[in-house]
PDB file of C-alpha atoms in Angstrom:
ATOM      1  CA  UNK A   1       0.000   0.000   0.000  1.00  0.00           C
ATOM      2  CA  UNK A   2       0.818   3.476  -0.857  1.00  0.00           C
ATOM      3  CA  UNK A   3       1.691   6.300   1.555  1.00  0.00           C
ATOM      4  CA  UNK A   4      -0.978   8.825   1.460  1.00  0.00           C
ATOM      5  CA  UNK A   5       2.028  11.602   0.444  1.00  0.00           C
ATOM      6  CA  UNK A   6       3.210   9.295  -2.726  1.00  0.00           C
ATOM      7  CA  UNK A   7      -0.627   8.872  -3.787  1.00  0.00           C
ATOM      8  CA  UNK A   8      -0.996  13.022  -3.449  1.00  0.00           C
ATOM      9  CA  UNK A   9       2.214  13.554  -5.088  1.00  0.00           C
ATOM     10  CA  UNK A  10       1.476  10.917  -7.872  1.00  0.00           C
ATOM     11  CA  UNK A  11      -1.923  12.804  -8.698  1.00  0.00           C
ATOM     12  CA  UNK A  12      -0.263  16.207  -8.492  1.00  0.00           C
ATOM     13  CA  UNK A  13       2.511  15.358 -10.920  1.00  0.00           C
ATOM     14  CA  UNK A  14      -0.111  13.390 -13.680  1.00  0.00           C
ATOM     15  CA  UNK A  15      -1.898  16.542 -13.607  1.00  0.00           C
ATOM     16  CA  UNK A  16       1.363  19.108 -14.076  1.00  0.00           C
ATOM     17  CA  UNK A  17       2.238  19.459 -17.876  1.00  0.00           C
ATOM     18  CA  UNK A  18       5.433  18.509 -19.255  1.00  0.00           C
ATOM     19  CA  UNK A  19       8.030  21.652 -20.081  1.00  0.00           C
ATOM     20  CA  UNK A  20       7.610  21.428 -24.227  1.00  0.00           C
ATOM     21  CA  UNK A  21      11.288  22.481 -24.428  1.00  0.00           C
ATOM     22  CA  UNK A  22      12.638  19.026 -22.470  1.00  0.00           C
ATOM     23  CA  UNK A  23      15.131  19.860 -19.696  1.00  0.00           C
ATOM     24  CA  UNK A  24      16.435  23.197 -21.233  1.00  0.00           C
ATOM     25  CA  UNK A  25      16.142  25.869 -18.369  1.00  0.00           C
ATOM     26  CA  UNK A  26      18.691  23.012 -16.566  1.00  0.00           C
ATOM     27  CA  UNK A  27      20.544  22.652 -19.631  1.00  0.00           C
ATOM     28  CA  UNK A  28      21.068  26.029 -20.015  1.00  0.00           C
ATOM     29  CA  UNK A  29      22.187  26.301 -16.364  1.00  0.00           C
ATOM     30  CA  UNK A  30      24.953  23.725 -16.660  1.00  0.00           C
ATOM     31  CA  UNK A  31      25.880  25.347 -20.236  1.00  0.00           C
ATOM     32  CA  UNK A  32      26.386  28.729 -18.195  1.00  0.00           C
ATOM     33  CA  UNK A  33      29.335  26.608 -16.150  1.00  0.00           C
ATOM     34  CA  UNK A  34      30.713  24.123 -18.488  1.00  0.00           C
ATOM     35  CA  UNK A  35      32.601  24.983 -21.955  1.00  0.00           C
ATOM     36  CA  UNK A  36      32.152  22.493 -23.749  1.00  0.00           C
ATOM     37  CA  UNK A  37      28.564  21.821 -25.283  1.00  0.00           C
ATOM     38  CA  UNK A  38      26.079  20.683 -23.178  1.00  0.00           C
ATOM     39  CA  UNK A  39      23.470  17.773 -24.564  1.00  0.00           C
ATOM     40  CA  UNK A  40      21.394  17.758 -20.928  1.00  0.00           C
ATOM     41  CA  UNK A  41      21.637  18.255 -18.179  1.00  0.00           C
ATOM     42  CA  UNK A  42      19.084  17.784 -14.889  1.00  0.00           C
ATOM     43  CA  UNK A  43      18.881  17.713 -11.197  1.00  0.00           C
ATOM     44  CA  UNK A  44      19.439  15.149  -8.538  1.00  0.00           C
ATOM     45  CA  UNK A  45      19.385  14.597  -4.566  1.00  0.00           C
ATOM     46  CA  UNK A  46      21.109  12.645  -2.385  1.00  0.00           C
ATOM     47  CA  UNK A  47      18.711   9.132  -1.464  1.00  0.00           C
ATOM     48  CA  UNK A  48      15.734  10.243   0.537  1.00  0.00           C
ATOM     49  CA  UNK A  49      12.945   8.346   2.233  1.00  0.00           C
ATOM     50  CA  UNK A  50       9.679   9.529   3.929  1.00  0.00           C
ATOM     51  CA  UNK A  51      10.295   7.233   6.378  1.00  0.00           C
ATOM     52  CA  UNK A  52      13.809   8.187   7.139  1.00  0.00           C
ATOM     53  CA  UNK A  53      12.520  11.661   7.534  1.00  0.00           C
ATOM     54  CA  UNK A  54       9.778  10.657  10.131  1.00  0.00           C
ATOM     55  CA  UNK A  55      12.343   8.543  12.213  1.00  0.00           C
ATOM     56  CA  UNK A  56      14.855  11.385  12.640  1.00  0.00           C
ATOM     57  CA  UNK A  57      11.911  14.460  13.710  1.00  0.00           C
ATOM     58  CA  UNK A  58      10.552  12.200  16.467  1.00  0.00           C
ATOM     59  CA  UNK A  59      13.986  10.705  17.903  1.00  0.00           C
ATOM     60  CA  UNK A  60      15.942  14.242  18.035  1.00  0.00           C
ATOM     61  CA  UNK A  61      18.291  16.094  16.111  1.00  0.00           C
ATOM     62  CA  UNK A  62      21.602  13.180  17.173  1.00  0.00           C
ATOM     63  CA  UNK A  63      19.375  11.117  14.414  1.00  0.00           C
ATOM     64  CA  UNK A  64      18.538  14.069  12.005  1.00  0.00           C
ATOM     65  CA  UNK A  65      22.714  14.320  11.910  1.00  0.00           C
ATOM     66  CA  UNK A  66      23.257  10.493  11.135  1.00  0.00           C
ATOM     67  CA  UNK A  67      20.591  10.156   8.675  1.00  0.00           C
ATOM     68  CA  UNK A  68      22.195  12.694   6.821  1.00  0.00           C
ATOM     69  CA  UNK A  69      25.451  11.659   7.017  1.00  0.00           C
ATOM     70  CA  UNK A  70      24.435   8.111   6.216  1.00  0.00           C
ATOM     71  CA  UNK A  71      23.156   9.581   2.869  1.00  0.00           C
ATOM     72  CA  UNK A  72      26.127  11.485   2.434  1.00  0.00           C
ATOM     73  CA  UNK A  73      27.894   8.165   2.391  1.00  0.00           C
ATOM     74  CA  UNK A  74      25.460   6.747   0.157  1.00  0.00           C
ATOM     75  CA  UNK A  75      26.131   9.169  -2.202  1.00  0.00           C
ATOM     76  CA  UNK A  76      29.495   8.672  -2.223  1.00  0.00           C
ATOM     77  CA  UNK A  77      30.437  12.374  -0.962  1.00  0.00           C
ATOM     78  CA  UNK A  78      28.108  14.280  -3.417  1.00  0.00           C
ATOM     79  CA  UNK A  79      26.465  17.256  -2.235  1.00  0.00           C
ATOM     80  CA  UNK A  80      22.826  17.272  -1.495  1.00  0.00           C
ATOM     81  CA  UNK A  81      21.567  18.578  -4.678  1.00  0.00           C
ATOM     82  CA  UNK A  82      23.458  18.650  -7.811  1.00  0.00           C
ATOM     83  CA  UNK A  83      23.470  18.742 -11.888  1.00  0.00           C
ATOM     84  CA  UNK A  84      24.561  16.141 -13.920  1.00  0.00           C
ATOM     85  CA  UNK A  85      25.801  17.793 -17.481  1.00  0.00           C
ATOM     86  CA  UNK A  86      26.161  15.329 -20.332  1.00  0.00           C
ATOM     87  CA  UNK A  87      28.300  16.647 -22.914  1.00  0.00           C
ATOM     88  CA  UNK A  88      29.742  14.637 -25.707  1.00  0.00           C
ATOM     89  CA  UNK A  89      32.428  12.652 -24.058  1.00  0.00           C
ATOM     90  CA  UNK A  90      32.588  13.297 -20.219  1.00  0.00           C
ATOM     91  CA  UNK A  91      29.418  13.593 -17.483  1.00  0.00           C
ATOM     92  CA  UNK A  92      30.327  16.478 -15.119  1.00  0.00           C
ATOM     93  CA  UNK A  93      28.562  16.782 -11.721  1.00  0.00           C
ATOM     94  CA  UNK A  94      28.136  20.644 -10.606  1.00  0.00           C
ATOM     95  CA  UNK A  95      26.704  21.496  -7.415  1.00  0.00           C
ATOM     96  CA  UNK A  96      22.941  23.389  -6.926  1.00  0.00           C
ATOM     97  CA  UNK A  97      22.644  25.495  -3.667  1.00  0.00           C
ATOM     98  CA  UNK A  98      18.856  25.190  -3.513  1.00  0.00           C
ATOM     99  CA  UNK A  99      17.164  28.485  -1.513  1.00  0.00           C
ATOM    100  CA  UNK A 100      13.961  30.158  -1.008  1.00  0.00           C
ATOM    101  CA  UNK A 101      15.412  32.524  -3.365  1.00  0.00           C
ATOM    102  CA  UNK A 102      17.559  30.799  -5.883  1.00  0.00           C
ATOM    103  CA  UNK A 103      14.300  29.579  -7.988  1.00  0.00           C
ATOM    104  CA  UNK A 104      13.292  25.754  -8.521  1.00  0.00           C
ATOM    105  CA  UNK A 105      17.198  24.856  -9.749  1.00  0.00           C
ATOM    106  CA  UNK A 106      18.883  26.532  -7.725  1.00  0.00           C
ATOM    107  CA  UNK A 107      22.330  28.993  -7.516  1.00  0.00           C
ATOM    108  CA  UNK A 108      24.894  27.580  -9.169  1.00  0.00           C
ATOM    109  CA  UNK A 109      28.135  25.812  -7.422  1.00  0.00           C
ATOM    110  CA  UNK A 110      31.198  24.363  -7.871  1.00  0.00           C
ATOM    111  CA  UNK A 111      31.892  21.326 -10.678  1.00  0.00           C
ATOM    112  CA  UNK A 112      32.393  18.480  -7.879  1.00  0.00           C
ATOM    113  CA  UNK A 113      33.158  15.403 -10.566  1.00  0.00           C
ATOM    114  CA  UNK A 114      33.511  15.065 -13.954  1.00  0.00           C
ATOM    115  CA  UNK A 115      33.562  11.079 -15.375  1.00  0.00           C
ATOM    116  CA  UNK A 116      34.443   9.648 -19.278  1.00  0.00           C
ATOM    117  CA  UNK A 117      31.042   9.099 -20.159  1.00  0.00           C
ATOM    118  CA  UNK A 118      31.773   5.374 -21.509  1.00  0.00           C
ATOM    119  CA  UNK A 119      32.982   4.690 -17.681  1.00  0.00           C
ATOM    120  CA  UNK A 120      29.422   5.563 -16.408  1.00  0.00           C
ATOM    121  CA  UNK A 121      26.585   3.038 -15.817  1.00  0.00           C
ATOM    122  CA  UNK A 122      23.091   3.738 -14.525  1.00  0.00           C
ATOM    123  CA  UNK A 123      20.389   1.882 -13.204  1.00  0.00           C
ATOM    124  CA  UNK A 124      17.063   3.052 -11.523  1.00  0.00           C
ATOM    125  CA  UNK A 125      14.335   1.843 -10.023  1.00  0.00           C
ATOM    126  CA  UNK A 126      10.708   3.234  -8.871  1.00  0.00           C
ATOM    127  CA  UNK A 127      10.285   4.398  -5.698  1.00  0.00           C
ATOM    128  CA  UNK A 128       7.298   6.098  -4.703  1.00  0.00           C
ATOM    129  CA  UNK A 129       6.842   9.368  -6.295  1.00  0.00           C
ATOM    130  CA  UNK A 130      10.790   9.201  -7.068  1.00  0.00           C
ATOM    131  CA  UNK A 131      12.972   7.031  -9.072  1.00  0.00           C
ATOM    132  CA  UNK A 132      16.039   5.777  -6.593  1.00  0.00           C
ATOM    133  CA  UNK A 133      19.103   5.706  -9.279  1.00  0.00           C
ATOM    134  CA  UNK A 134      22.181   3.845  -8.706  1.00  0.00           C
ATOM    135  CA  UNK A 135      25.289   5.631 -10.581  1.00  0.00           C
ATOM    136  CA  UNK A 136      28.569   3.689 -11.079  1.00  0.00           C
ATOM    137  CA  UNK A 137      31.792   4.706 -12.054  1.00  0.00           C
ATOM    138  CA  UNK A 138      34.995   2.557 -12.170  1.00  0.00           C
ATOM    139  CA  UNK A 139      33.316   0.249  -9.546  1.00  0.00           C
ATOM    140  CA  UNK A 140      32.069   3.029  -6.975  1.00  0.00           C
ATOM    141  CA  UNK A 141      28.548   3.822  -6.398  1.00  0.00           C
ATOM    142  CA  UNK A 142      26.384   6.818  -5.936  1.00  0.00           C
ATOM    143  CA  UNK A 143      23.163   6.558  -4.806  1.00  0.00           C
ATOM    144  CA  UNK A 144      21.276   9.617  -5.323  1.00  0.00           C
ATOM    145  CA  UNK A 145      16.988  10.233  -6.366  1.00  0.00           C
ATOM    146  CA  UNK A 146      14.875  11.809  -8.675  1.00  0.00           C
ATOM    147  CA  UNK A 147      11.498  12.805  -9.315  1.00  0.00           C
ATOM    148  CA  UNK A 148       9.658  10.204 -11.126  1.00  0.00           C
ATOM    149  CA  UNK A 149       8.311  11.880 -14.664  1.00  0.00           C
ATOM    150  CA  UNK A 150       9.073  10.913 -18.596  1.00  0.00           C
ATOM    151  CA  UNK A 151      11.552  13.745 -18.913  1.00  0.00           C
ATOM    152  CA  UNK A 152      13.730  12.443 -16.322  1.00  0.00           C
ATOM    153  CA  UNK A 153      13.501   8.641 -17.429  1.00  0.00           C
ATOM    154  CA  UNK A 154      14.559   9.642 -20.752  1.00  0.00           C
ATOM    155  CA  UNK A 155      17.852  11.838 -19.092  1.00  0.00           C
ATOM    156  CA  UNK A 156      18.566   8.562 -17.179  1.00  0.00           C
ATOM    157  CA  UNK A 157      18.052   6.355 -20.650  1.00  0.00           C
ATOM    158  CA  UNK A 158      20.982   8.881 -22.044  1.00  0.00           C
ATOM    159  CA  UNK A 159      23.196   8.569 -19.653  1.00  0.00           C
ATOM    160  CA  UNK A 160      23.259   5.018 -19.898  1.00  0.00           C
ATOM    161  CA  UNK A 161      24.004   4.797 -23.025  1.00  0.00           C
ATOM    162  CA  UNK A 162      27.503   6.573 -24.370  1.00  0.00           C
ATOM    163  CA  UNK A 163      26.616   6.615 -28.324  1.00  0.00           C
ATOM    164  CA  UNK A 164      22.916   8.882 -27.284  1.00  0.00           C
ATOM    165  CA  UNK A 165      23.371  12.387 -27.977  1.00  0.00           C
ATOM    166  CA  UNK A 166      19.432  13.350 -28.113  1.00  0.00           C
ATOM    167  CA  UNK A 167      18.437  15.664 -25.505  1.00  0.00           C
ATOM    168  CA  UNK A 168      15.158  14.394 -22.774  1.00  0.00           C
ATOM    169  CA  UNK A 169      12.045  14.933 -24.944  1.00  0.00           C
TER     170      UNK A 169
END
């Protein structure tokens, strides 16, 4: 059975309509901090659970700190929300500082990785109103989330596959 905030979530997104341009205000974004040409580019989190989240408000803010450090780990040291730029040849990770004020991508960080895009594999699964993805490069993972929607399924379809070089539609 469904949490009642995955089934509200779920209904809000099937109503929201699709950006007709893809991922381009994030594409643009990364193309503002990386030189060479970006084909897409879009936002990730660290792993996140609602049940995580409910554990560490009732049992104090020692938990709060080791739940997010946990995820930290999980992540494999990336920040807590970030872009992932495909260009041609290399997948570059740049940090997002997300604010009240810095609009729904965020302010712009600091480039944290940047990988050969034939040494990146992907895999993803459904989870709730997100999609819990699974990066690995040269044999370490990152575990990081995303919202669940067609435009970010088709990001995650190019980035697992090196020869792609169509933008999310």
């Amino acid at each position: 059975m469904k949490a009642l905030t995955t089934l509200l979530a779920e209904r809000a997104m099937q109503k929201m309509e699709q950006p007709a341009d893809g991922l381009k205000e994030l594409r643009d974004a990364a193309q503002a901090q990386i030189t060479e040409p970006v084909v897409d580019a879009c936002l990730f989190s660290r792993p996140t659970s609602y049940a995580g989240n409910t554990v560490a408000t009732h049992f104090g803010p020692i938990a709060g700190v080791l739940l997010r450090k946990s995820r930290e780990i999980r992540a494999g040291g990336l920040p807590q929300h970030f872009l992932l730029a495909v260009t041609a040849e290399e997948v570059i990770v740049l940090e997002r500082v997300i604010t009240s004020r810095g609009g729904p991508i965020g302010k712009p960080g600091s480039e944290v990785a940047r990988w050969k895009r034939c040494d990146v594999g992907v895999t993803w699964t459904p989870f709730g109103f997100l999609l819990k993805v699974a990066i690995v490069v040269n044999d370490e993972c990152y575990q990081c989330s995303l919202v669940k929607q067609p435009l970010n399924e088709s990001f995650l379809r190019l980035l697992s596959d090196p020869d792609n070089m169509s933008a999310a539609a």
